[in-house]
């Protein structure tokens, strides 16, 4: 495993790698994740990052036990597949950790390729994991989990890890996936592809207008957390906001919503020079090229909102980042189907009941949304992701007849 | 439009002159809005209203990178006389600046006006720290060639330091210096070339003359210099130490606003605006920063661009205003260029 001539940089590693499999949601894994949570919450330099905080809360025993309740069935004989190779994305610094935890909690050994660009968050999390690996009780994990960086073009390294993997979790663009598919693997390798996708929000204008001032403020905060925390770069970050209701209500709701968001963004968000110029350049190009450009609202160059004349399956091609939103008025909820495509990931919402959404999905046989979440919950990671049931996909079931 | 400006002292920025400058910019904004469709779409969709009276920071601006992505011109296509191209450091795309004859002529005249204020009316012998542009690939008429040719008009007996193989031609250099080194002469080159060739490579033993009477003019960015940690002071010191060159003038300019470049003041070493140009500094939210405050993005303005909407450009350079006044008595804005704003890594949903 440790050929020094190769261009791999290991962040956490043991001298000898050996595969270790376990039943999902073992006591050991729950304790390990809880210990990691405590370490992250205690560290002042770590808990200043909003995304590390969310991860730390997600790793708490209470939450993992909840996951267990939802997935684990004691009448099933489930065990980890073996080695999981994670090719993690660069858009959300903490994403590698979630991918790793999915592998670990399902009882697998993990080979985790970290993003090449450096993120303080990645270093901090790896430091804590390493600290725990050096404890005697987690020795098994130390030897069965590797974290490393290498250049994605170095196909030989991808090859080497692929050959010993039973499943691969590939987070990336279409090209990443294409390249991964070319590599030699085990015959029965299970590949899960989390490709580039885009998300949108829908808000019921009448429900919004009749909600309390405090809920409106809360919603703005939640929306901020879904978007600006990651420069609106996460797949889950909405880039299009649909306003459902009468024209009059929609206009009233928009005004309140964007202004409340602006207040939060001016206080919390920091944009750098080049992103700001890039965003403005994107506006100029949009103003010239976009045939569906209806009007534009600019909130201190922090939030750009372009209202569209029309939406279609191709609307996602317009999507931008760093606080660049599109909006569109919908009279009926059902017309949302016009914008859904196989690039649609998360639909986040305000003002609808779970039953209503369930009925909508079932009645219209919707298969072009991966997940539906309340605004504010888009980053809540679950073992069901992008339409995969990761719990089932990373375990094997042994039947006794 | 610039005729009346050409009669004036380019650095005499009294209130009256500033008013005229601003009025010209407002006129230009109207003109481009009328004549460049793409520009008008931007103003329209930004709900931008051109008022009779505006402050310079209220004028609309285009990001320089936009010229890399889309064609922008305010003239009939058949009247395009020359297309200036430059490859930026931040992108692989090439900026395209479309000039008609009139605009090209204005650039030359203004450049000449500005340099005459430093060099005097008389043309001088000129040593160019580069190779002869006529040997370069004609198809790539880029900013580099344009600059060399543009600056050539100040000199005569143009002598290129490099031969066709890209090596220093000592024989030619000695011939040039033999003829002119005891009189005033010009050395022109890009900052990085001056550093690499004159400061680093040139072997003094092979030269029989000195550079003491020269005026060295250089520009074209500090990016390469930043990487090797050479600032303006160090640069000047090295030139003085090695070659005895005392008279060094740095200029700041860009292909989007060729002609109305910013010259360094030889007293305070800040760049000076002129009657043809101005700067505004903006923060991360693109809001104007007051003079004398912290650093920010440089927006440059020029009354020259008539064939393309480049009269107000937001650059990717970071700058800072000077505080107070210079002893030389110059009244206009002065500023420093601190370098290129750092490109944040594009985080896409992919592992690259």
XYZ file of C-alpha atoms in Angstrom:
753
model
C 0.000 0.000 0.000
C 2.744 2.469 0.789
C 4.824 2.777 -2.300
C 6.928 5.837 -1.616
C 7.601 6.504 -5.271
C 3.969 7.361 -5.772
C 2.609 10.829 -5.410
C 0.265 10.107 -2.542
C 0.150 12.174 0.572
C -1.364 10.310 3.517
C -3.101 12.356 6.175
C -4.118 9.587 8.560
C -2.583 6.220 8.087
C -1.201 3.181 9.757
C 1.831 1.194 8.654
C -0.185 -1.845 7.692
C -3.522 -1.794 6.002
C -5.884 -4.660 6.664
C -9.515 -4.927 5.777
C -11.889 -4.979 8.717
C -15.602 -5.595 8.374
C -18.285 -5.386 10.980
C -22.052 -5.401 11.335
C -23.604 -1.989 10.719
C -24.122 0.367 13.652
C -21.799 -1.531 15.991
C -21.326 -0.243 19.506
C -17.725 0.546 18.643
C -18.634 2.728 15.681
C -21.243 4.666 17.616
C -18.733 5.359 20.406
C -16.064 6.317 17.889
C -18.301 8.799 16.106
C -19.477 10.277 19.389
C -15.861 10.701 20.519
C -15.097 12.444 17.251
C -18.080 14.707 17.798
C -16.853 15.664 21.265
C -13.344 16.417 20.003
C -14.685 18.644 17.223
C -17.043 20.514 19.527
C -14.315 21.093 22.086
C -11.768 22.498 19.672
C -12.155 26.258 19.387
C -10.401 26.488 16.033
C -12.701 23.764 14.684
C -16.048 24.879 16.019
C -15.814 28.317 14.487
C -16.667 26.609 11.202
C -20.415 26.253 10.729
C -19.983 23.138 8.614
C -17.788 21.431 11.221
C -20.386 22.236 13.863
C -23.134 20.638 11.767
C -20.956 17.587 11.232
C -20.190 17.361 14.948
C -23.876 17.475 15.822
C -24.648 14.909 13.182
C -22.043 12.546 14.671
C -23.512 12.609 18.166
C -24.639 9.310 19.611
C -28.225 10.506 19.667
C -28.304 11.203 15.957
C -26.471 8.043 14.907
C -28.795 5.984 17.111
C -31.671 7.647 15.336
C -30.217 6.634 11.986
C -29.890 3.120 13.333
C -33.564 3.093 14.261
C -34.492 4.088 10.740
C -32.338 1.568 8.927
C -31.213 -1.271 11.168
C -33.354 -4.368 11.330
C -32.170 -6.924 13.872
C -33.844 -9.739 11.952
C -31.525 -9.139 9.015
C -27.989 -10.486 8.900
C -26.107 -7.514 7.522
C -22.364 -6.988 7.261
C -20.061 -4.494 5.553
C -19.050 -5.219 1.959
C -15.308 -4.801 2.571
C -13.257 -1.916 1.222
C -14.964 1.291 0.150
C -13.038 3.711 -2.039
C -14.303 7.271 -1.589
C -13.553 9.871 -4.236
C -14.749 12.971 -2.480
C -15.802 16.346 -3.845
C -14.206 19.740 -3.514
C -17.349 21.825 -3.227
C -18.133 21.146 0.402
C -15.098 20.737 2.661
C -16.831 18.403 5.141
C -18.312 16.120 2.509
C -15.449 13.626 2.688
C -16.263 13.081 6.345
C -19.874 12.201 5.617
C -18.846 9.809 2.869
C -16.349 8.168 5.226
C -18.908 7.865 8.008
C -21.388 6.225 5.621
C -18.737 3.600 4.936
C -17.705 3.174 8.553
C -21.166 3.012 10.042
C -22.159 0.281 7.592
C -19.221 -1.806 8.803
C -16.622 -1.213 6.113
C -12.954 -0.336 5.666
C -12.419 2.974 3.912
C -9.948 4.405 1.426
C -10.697 8.113 1.343
C -9.318 10.351 -1.370
C -9.406 13.889 0.014
C -9.866 17.034 -2.089
C -6.522 18.263 -3.415
C -7.045 21.873 -2.620
C -6.461 22.580 1.021
C -9.281 23.313 3.405
C -8.687 24.105 7.046
C -11.764 22.028 7.859
C -10.327 18.899 6.197
C -7.057 19.204 8.109
C -8.839 19.736 11.408
C -11.169 16.766 10.986
C -8.319 14.475 9.899
C -6.288 15.604 12.885
C -9.089 14.513 15.249
C -9.615 11.217 13.453
C -5.907 10.533 13.675
C -5.916 11.310 17.365
C -8.674 8.748 17.949
C -7.002 6.146 15.714
C -4.036 6.205 18.041
C -6.152 5.049 20.932
C -5.909 1.362 21.653
C -9.630 0.698 21.410
C -9.740 2.072 17.866
C -6.669 0.211 16.583
C -8.854 -1.815 14.217
C -10.016 1.403 12.601
C -6.511 2.763 12.378
C -5.438 -0.170 10.253
C -8.513 -0.273 8.082
C -9.073 3.374 7.173
C -6.799 5.501 5.034
C -7.045 9.200 4.194
C -4.900 10.538 1.369
C -4.508 13.081 -1.400
C -3.286 12.560 -4.923
C -3.737 14.158 -8.320
C -6.923 12.879 -9.948
C -5.105 12.501 -13.256
C -2.821 9.908 -11.707
C -4.873 7.036 -13.017
C -2.395 4.416 -11.750
C -3.210 5.307 -8.173
C -6.945 5.273 -8.850
C -6.344 1.881 -10.417
C -4.569 0.509 -7.402
C -7.253 1.498 -4.925
C -10.044 0.443 -7.288
C -8.642 -3.068 -7.650
C -9.041 -3.798 -3.954
C -12.399 -2.050 -3.520
C -15.799 -3.665 -3.140
C -17.647 -0.416 -3.620
C -16.743 3.064 -4.770
C -18.457 6.250 -3.676
C -17.740 8.721 -6.452
C -18.621 12.347 -5.850
C -17.869 14.451 -8.867
C -18.668 15.793 -12.269
C -19.486 13.729 -15.324
C -15.826 13.600 -16.331
C -14.731 12.229 -12.988
C -17.292 9.463 -13.341
C -16.266 8.691 -16.904
C -12.631 8.335 -15.868
C -13.487 6.160 -12.899
C -15.485 3.815 -15.108
C -12.445 3.153 -17.282
C -10.457 1.759 -14.385
C -10.119 -1.968 -13.716
C -12.135 -3.088 -10.705
C -13.312 -6.179 -8.893
C -15.992 -7.925 -10.930
C -18.701 -7.279 -8.378
C -17.731 -3.727 -7.508
C -20.677 -1.557 -6.563
C -20.348 2.008 -7.767
C -22.425 4.839 -6.377
C -22.184 8.006 -8.434
C -23.026 11.327 -6.875
C -22.794 13.524 -9.927
C -23.185 17.227 -10.425
C -26.719 18.232 -9.554
C -28.621 21.379 -8.773
C -31.273 22.300 -6.285
C -34.220 24.602 -5.989
C -36.670 25.934 -3.430
C -40.400 26.454 -3.489
C -42.212 28.811 -1.163
C -45.958 29.128 -0.741
C -46.471 32.885 -0.811
C -49.736 32.860 1.116
C -48.298 30.634 3.867
C -45.221 32.803 3.985
C -47.182 36.030 4.285
C -49.383 34.643 7.042
C -46.417 33.302 9.031
C -45.151 35.140 12.106
C -42.354 37.665 11.836
C -40.145 35.313 13.842
C -40.755 32.455 11.404
C -39.892 34.709 8.504
C -36.633 35.592 10.182
C -35.974 31.944 10.940
C -36.609 31.029 7.329
C -34.137 33.660 6.128
C -31.519 32.248 8.506
C -32.191 28.728 7.304
C -31.988 29.771 3.699
C -28.692 31.500 4.447
C -27.327 28.281 5.943
C -28.399 26.328 2.883
C -26.663 28.674 0.482
C -24.148 31.303 1.552
C -22.296 29.052 3.996
C -20.929 27.185 0.965
C -20.842 30.160 -1.412
C -23.982 28.588 -2.916
C -21.735 25.882 -4.333
C -23.136 22.785 -2.668
C -25.309 20.571 -4.873
C -27.974 21.037 -2.232
C -27.866 24.850 -2.328
C -30.939 26.243 -4.040
C -30.208 28.398 -7.062
C -33.770 28.869 -8.206
C -36.584 30.028 -5.937
C -40.122 29.319 -7.067
C -42.869 31.480 -5.616
C -46.201 29.755 -5.640
C -49.305 31.861 -5.332
C -51.083 34.848 -6.782
C -49.014 37.517 -8.454
C -49.830 39.997 -5.738
C -48.907 37.640 -2.911
C -45.739 36.547 -4.664
C -44.556 40.111 -5.071
C -45.210 40.929 -1.434
C -43.490 37.765 -0.248
C -40.412 38.285 -2.421
C -39.862 41.767 -1.108
C -39.921 40.663 2.517
C -37.921 37.485 1.947
C -34.980 38.981 0.034
C -34.734 41.961 2.346
C -34.607 39.769 5.447
C -31.975 37.634 3.766
C -30.004 40.730 2.864
C -29.836 41.750 6.528
C -28.309 38.410 7.462
C -25.969 38.286 4.508
C -24.606 41.795 5.161
C -23.790 40.777 8.710
C -22.385 37.318 8.132
C -21.192 36.767 4.588
C -17.730 37.583 3.373
C -17.091 37.598 -0.348
C -13.606 38.039 -1.786
C -12.694 40.420 -4.590
C -12.366 37.919 -7.383
C -15.628 36.111 -6.582
C -17.394 39.441 -6.454
C -16.045 40.455 -9.859
C -16.821 37.011 -11.237
C -20.395 37.313 -10.000
C -20.767 40.723 -11.610
C -19.280 39.426 -14.852
C -21.775 36.566 -14.779
C -24.548 39.106 -14.394
C -23.290 41.009 -17.465
C -23.213 37.814 -19.523
C -26.643 36.854 -18.236
C -28.015 40.293 -19.145
C -26.691 39.861 -22.685
C -27.337 36.199 -23.401
C -30.252 35.004 -21.295
C -33.441 35.212 -23.339
C -35.574 34.536 -20.261
C -34.189 37.486 -18.313
C -37.203 39.378 -16.971
C -35.874 41.698 -14.308
C -33.104 42.022 -11.786
C -32.848 42.891 -8.124
C -29.502 43.738 -6.617
C -29.023 43.773 -2.863
C -25.729 45.622 -2.333
C -23.939 43.296 -4.748
C -24.325 40.578 -2.113
C -27.507 39.029 -3.431
C -28.395 39.060 -7.104
C -31.903 37.943 -8.046
C -32.869 37.506 -11.677
C -36.536 36.894 -12.332
C -37.132 34.598 -15.283
C -39.801 34.881 -17.959
C -39.982 31.144 -18.250
C -38.545 27.935 -16.839
C -37.689 24.650 -18.510
C -35.645 21.476 -18.046
C -32.630 23.471 -19.238
C -32.949 26.258 -16.686
C -30.195 24.632 -14.582
C -27.681 25.605 -17.271
C -28.008 29.221 -16.138
C -27.193 28.477 -12.519
C -24.474 30.427 -10.779
C -23.058 30.908 -7.306
C -21.806 33.313 -4.614
C -25.340 34.570 -3.968
C -26.793 34.575 -7.485
C -30.440 33.481 -7.524
C -33.116 33.041 -10.126
C -36.785 33.296 -9.272
C -40.008 32.486 -10.999
C -43.728 32.788 -10.227
C -45.751 29.587 -10.197
C -49.510 29.687 -9.995
C -49.962 25.939 -9.465
C -47.612 23.722 -7.542
C -47.909 21.092 -10.262
C -46.203 23.327 -12.829
C -42.973 22.722 -10.929
C -42.625 19.668 -13.175
C -41.550 21.939 -16.040
C -38.221 22.658 -14.393
C -37.414 19.168 -13.101
C -34.696 17.281 -14.964
C -32.238 14.500 -14.246
C -29.962 17.268 -12.899
C -32.418 18.115 -10.123
C -31.329 17.083 -6.658
C -32.951 18.699 -3.628
C -36.255 20.487 -3.569
C -36.424 22.547 -0.404
C -39.727 24.038 0.635
C -41.691 26.274 2.939
C -45.436 26.155 3.531
C -46.390 22.615 2.534
C -47.254 19.533 4.545
C -45.384 16.256 4.172
C -48.653 14.665 3.102
C -49.132 17.203 0.341
C -45.622 16.585 -0.956
C -46.023 12.815 -0.723
C -49.251 12.972 -2.674
C -47.656 15.152 -5.297
C -44.789 12.681 -5.805
C -47.069 9.663 -5.936
C -49.847 11.111 -8.026
C -47.501 12.500 -10.652
C -44.993 9.615 -10.486
C -42.130 12.073 -10.022
C -38.718 10.482 -10.520
C -36.697 13.587 -11.218
C -36.180 14.783 -7.646
C -33.680 13.039 -5.377
C -34.868 14.462 -2.109
C -37.267 16.927 -0.589
C -36.297 18.829 2.543
C -37.480 21.796 4.531
C -35.548 24.990 3.815
C -32.707 24.825 6.333
C -32.445 21.058 6.230
C -30.883 20.664 2.782
C -27.513 19.734 4.235
C -28.929 17.127 6.615
C -27.070 14.081 5.430
C -28.862 10.808 5.439
C -28.097 7.264 4.406
C -30.478 7.835 1.555
C -28.785 10.227 -0.830
C -29.181 11.105 -4.504
C -31.762 8.360 -4.783
C -29.479 5.631 -3.380
C -30.157 3.680 -0.220
C -26.544 3.770 0.913
C -27.257 1.549 3.900
C -28.275 -1.304 1.628
C -25.704 -0.545 -1.024
C -22.695 -0.706 1.299
C -23.722 -3.873 3.127
C -24.412 -7.420 2.132
C -27.180 -9.482 3.525
C -26.722 -13.104 4.482
C -29.880 -15.118 4.341
C -30.373 -18.145 6.530
C -33.113 -20.390 5.271
C -13.914 64.218 -28.555
C -10.412 64.420 -27.185
C -9.183 67.257 -29.372
C -9.679 69.914 -26.725
C -8.013 67.756 -24.127
C -4.903 67.401 -26.235
C -4.239 71.111 -26.035
C -4.050 71.024 -22.249
C -1.291 70.089 -19.833
C -2.210 66.454 -19.131
C -1.520 66.755 -15.422
C -3.235 70.052 -14.743
C -6.349 68.716 -13.052
C -8.285 71.782 -12.025
C -12.000 71.640 -11.204
C -13.026 72.820 -14.603
C -11.010 70.122 -16.297
C -12.473 67.455 -14.014
C -15.981 68.588 -14.945
C -15.174 68.292 -18.617
C -13.730 64.844 -18.041
C -16.867 63.686 -16.280
C -19.162 65.156 -18.923
C -17.192 63.339 -21.601
C -17.561 60.064 -19.718
C -21.325 60.572 -19.400
C -21.491 61.297 -23.135
C -19.478 58.160 -23.836
C -21.805 56.084 -21.691
C -24.782 57.373 -23.679
C -22.952 56.825 -26.948
C -22.054 53.217 -26.199
C -25.523 52.489 -24.883
C -26.916 53.651 -28.200
C -24.366 51.939 -30.387
C -23.417 48.710 -28.621
C -26.327 46.326 -28.183
C -24.635 44.124 -25.633
C -23.693 47.140 -23.549
C -27.248 48.435 -23.678
C -28.599 45.070 -22.455
C -26.353 45.287 -19.432
C -27.410 48.844 -18.570
C -31.057 48.056 -19.179
C -31.118 44.896 -17.091
C -29.172 46.591 -14.330
C -31.865 49.343 -14.445
C -29.092 51.817 -14.899
C -30.137 55.412 -15.550
C -27.754 57.916 -17.063
C -28.264 61.240 -15.361
C -27.167 64.676 -16.502
C -24.883 65.071 -13.572
C -23.126 62.101 -12.026
C -20.149 61.503 -9.846
C -17.396 59.411 -11.333
C -18.139 56.468 -9.036
C -21.772 56.472 -10.164
C -20.901 55.626 -13.739
C -21.513 52.036 -14.787
C -18.468 49.810 -15.249
C -17.685 46.568 -17.003
C -15.386 43.896 -15.590
C -12.246 43.575 -17.707
C -12.806 39.824 -17.941
C -16.007 40.442 -19.914
C -13.902 41.375 -22.952
C -12.576 37.833 -22.868
C -15.987 36.288 -23.155
C -17.966 38.421 -25.518
C -17.411 40.798 -28.416
C -18.155 44.385 -27.511
C -17.941 47.222 -30.017
C -19.859 50.387 -30.827
C -18.956 50.729 -34.481
C -19.944 49.004 -37.697
C -18.053 45.777 -38.085
C -16.531 46.873 -41.380
C -14.945 49.834 -39.632
C -12.863 47.648 -37.328
C -9.341 48.675 -38.159
C -7.369 46.746 -35.590
C -8.157 44.166 -32.899
C -5.957 44.254 -29.839
C -5.617 40.960 -28.081
C -4.150 40.114 -24.759
C -4.012 36.998 -22.740
C -4.647 37.700 -19.118
C -2.900 35.836 -16.357
C -6.090 34.676 -14.752
C -7.726 33.046 -17.723
C -6.844 31.235 -20.879
C -9.267 33.329 -22.842
C -8.063 36.317 -24.767
C -9.384 39.860 -24.412
C -10.485 41.410 -27.661
C -10.501 45.170 -28.119
C -11.923 46.475 -31.371
C -10.508 49.738 -32.661
C -11.519 51.896 -35.552
C -9.020 54.294 -37.119
C -10.137 57.200 -35.011
C -9.798 55.353 -31.715
C -6.407 53.940 -32.683
C -5.203 57.413 -33.570
C -6.494 58.845 -30.286
C -4.533 56.208 -28.374
C -1.309 57.125 -30.113
C -1.834 60.834 -29.621
C -2.636 60.595 -25.940
C 0.233 58.229 -25.267
C 2.541 60.640 -26.997
C 1.143 63.598 -25.066
C 1.694 61.835 -21.754
C 5.225 60.768 -22.552
C 6.264 64.124 -23.886
C 5.566 65.489 -20.423
C 8.368 63.268 -19.180
C 10.692 63.038 -22.154
C 10.310 66.455 -23.717
C 9.191 67.318 -27.209
C 12.218 65.920 -29.000
C 12.392 62.306 -30.046
C 15.273 60.336 -28.584
C 17.298 57.292 -29.563
C 15.573 54.198 -28.227
C 16.838 50.889 -26.932
C 14.105 48.274 -26.643
C 14.577 45.386 -24.247
C 12.854 42.828 -26.425
C 13.028 41.367 -29.870
C 11.900 43.153 -32.978
C 8.097 42.842 -33.260
C 8.455 42.488 -37.015
C 10.013 39.083 -36.270
C 7.059 38.071 -34.119
C 4.107 36.169 -35.455
C 1.892 38.745 -37.160
C -1.259 36.780 -36.546
C -0.805 37.204 -32.847
C -1.078 40.956 -32.808
C -1.153 41.092 -29.092
C -0.872 43.738 -26.448
C 2.867 43.194 -26.249
C 3.464 44.020 -29.880
C 1.007 46.886 -29.704
C 2.813 48.351 -26.735
C 6.252 48.087 -28.333
C 5.013 49.650 -31.543
C 3.014 52.258 -29.640
C 5.957 53.362 -27.559
C 8.300 53.308 -30.546
C 6.993 56.640 -31.731
C 8.934 58.427 -29.003
C 12.214 57.288 -30.368
C 14.365 56.904 -33.382
C 17.096 54.476 -34.361
C 15.128 51.739 -32.549
C 17.547 49.105 -31.414
C 16.328 45.769 -30.100
C 18.423 44.137 -27.411
C 17.572 40.604 -28.515
C 18.452 38.982 -31.779
C 16.195 36.554 -33.591
C 17.303 33.666 -31.397
C 16.235 35.542 -28.294
C 19.844 36.204 -27.202
C 21.383 39.480 -26.139
C 23.062 41.057 -29.154
C 26.144 42.675 -27.539
C 27.546 43.894 -30.827
C 24.406 45.840 -31.634
C 24.150 47.109 -28.082
C 27.700 48.440 -28.113
C 27.135 50.136 -31.452
C 24.043 51.838 -30.038
C 25.759 52.939 -26.849
C 28.825 54.121 -28.718
C 26.613 56.475 -30.674
C 24.257 57.688 -27.951
C 25.424 56.948 -24.418
C 26.769 60.428 -23.813
C 23.371 61.969 -24.654
C 19.831 61.439 -23.397
C 18.331 58.175 -24.681
C 15.340 55.934 -23.909
C 15.301 52.365 -22.698
C 11.896 50.731 -22.995
C 10.719 47.291 -21.940
C 8.349 45.195 -19.905
C 9.109 45.097 -16.217
C 9.834 41.390 -16.165
C 12.055 41.623 -19.258
C 14.037 44.508 -17.779
C 14.577 42.412 -14.693
C 15.505 39.208 -16.450
C 17.636 40.695 -19.206
C 19.132 43.946 -17.937
C 19.415 43.161 -14.265
C 20.068 39.423 -14.347
C 21.464 38.307 -17.678
C 23.423 41.232 -19.068
C 27.170 40.767 -18.632
C 28.700 44.137 -17.828
C 32.154 43.135 -18.960
C 30.920 42.810 -22.482
C 29.768 46.421 -22.598
C 32.151 49.274 -23.181
C 29.811 52.128 -22.289
C 27.451 53.240 -19.531
C 23.709 53.795 -19.165
C 23.876 56.901 -17.001
C 22.112 59.211 -19.448
C 19.206 56.900 -20.079
C 15.559 57.244 -19.143
C 14.119 53.809 -18.527
C 10.385 53.344 -19.117
C 8.794 50.101 -18.063
C 5.382 48.639 -17.373
C 3.278 45.581 -17.870
C 2.635 44.260 -14.446
C 4.383 43.056 -11.362
C 2.935 39.590 -11.242
C 6.146 37.832 -12.197
C 8.120 40.167 -9.956
C 5.828 39.453 -7.020
C 6.567 35.760 -7.372
C 10.281 36.438 -6.908
C 9.620 39.138 -4.295
C 11.040 42.131 -6.155
C 9.181 45.345 -5.446
C 9.496 48.732 -7.116
C 12.127 50.015 -4.668
C 14.299 46.933 -5.003
C 13.911 47.049 -8.754
C 15.084 50.647 -8.930
C 17.945 49.958 -6.572
C 19.178 47.076 -8.679
C 19.091 49.195 -11.826
C 21.048 51.952 -10.130
C 23.596 49.599 -8.618
C 24.288 47.525 -11.662
C 23.923 49.978 -14.525
C 23.811 53.407 -12.909
C 20.325 54.077 -14.287
C 18.746 56.819 -12.179
C 15.807 57.867 -14.244
C 13.228 55.070 -14.094
C 9.549 55.565 -14.913
C 7.005 52.865 -14.273
C 3.643 52.994 -15.988
C 0.349 51.199 -15.340
C -1.843 50.408 -18.292
C -4.018 47.753 -19.821
C -5.125 46.664 -23.234
C -8.711 47.752 -22.481
C -7.529 51.326 -22.105
C -4.393 51.542 -24.223
C -3.135 55.087 -24.597
C -4.340 56.675 -21.383
C -1.802 54.945 -19.213
C -0.909 56.028 -15.691
C 2.619 57.332 -15.187
C 4.567 57.102 -11.991
C 5.363 60.403 -10.298
C 9.112 60.600 -9.912
C 8.801 62.416 -6.587
C 6.363 60.197 -4.680
C 6.380 57.090 -6.922
C 2.592 56.854 -6.975
C 0.761 56.504 -10.276
C -0.870 59.722 -11.401
C -4.232 60.125 -13.076
C -4.346 62.579 -15.949
C -6.927 64.688 -17.734
C -7.632 61.579 -19.814
C -8.063 59.141 -16.947
C -9.285 58.527 -13.444
C -9.485 55.725 -10.883
C -12.041 54.606 -8.335
C -11.271 52.024 -5.668
C -13.985 49.584 -4.608
C -14.422 47.134 -1.758
C -15.477 43.472 -1.977
C -19.093 44.532 -2.388
C -17.994 46.818 -5.256
C -18.833 49.844 -3.132
C -16.630 52.901 -3.489
C -13.921 53.313 -0.875
C -13.178 56.841 0.290
C -9.825 58.309 -0.548
C -7.060 57.634 1.895
C -8.727 54.523 3.236
C -7.940 50.869 2.855
C -7.080 49.031 -0.317
C -9.529 47.685 -2.867
C -10.280 46.803 -6.449
C -9.176 49.309 -9.040
C -11.690 50.693 -11.480
C -10.061 52.656 -14.271
C -11.733 55.292 -16.415
C -10.625 56.774 -19.689
C -12.152 59.138 -22.223
C -10.390 57.391 -25.108
C -12.535 54.321 -25.862
C -14.998 55.370 -28.543
C -15.140 52.265 -30.709
C -15.796 49.872 -27.793
C -17.427 50.382 -24.359
C -14.190 50.323 -22.383
C -14.312 53.779 -20.853
C -15.055 52.436 -17.377
C -13.424 49.143 -16.453
C -13.332 47.181 -13.237
C -9.913 45.520 -13.156
C -8.797 42.531 -11.099
C -5.981 44.575 -9.589
C -5.821 45.721 -6.008
C -4.836 49.315 -5.423
C -4.684 51.997 -2.808
C -4.982 55.789 -2.884
C -2.117 57.918 -1.689
C -2.600 60.106 1.322
C -2.167 63.855 1.176
C -0.467 65.646 -1.663
C 2.778 65.149 -3.453
C 5.483 67.774 -3.146
C 5.472 68.112 -6.900
C 2.191 69.983 -6.619
C 0.092 67.527 -8.612
C -3.567 67.874 -7.628
C -5.178 64.775 -9.098
C -5.665 61.345 -7.625
C -2.565 59.250 -7.014
C -2.538 55.540 -6.313
C -0.475 52.414 -5.910
C -1.062 49.057 -7.568
C -0.546 46.317 -5.003
C -1.025 43.305 -7.248
C -3.649 41.055 -8.658
C -6.570 39.995 -6.478
C -6.178 36.358 -5.590
C -8.317 34.053 -7.607
C -10.375 32.017 -5.240
C -10.401 28.410 -6.248
C -13.544 27.571 -8.082
C -15.360 25.015 -6.068
C -17.510 22.967 -8.335
C -19.343 19.786 -7.647
C -16.433 17.860 -9.033
C -13.146 16.484 -7.998
C -10.609 18.441 -9.976
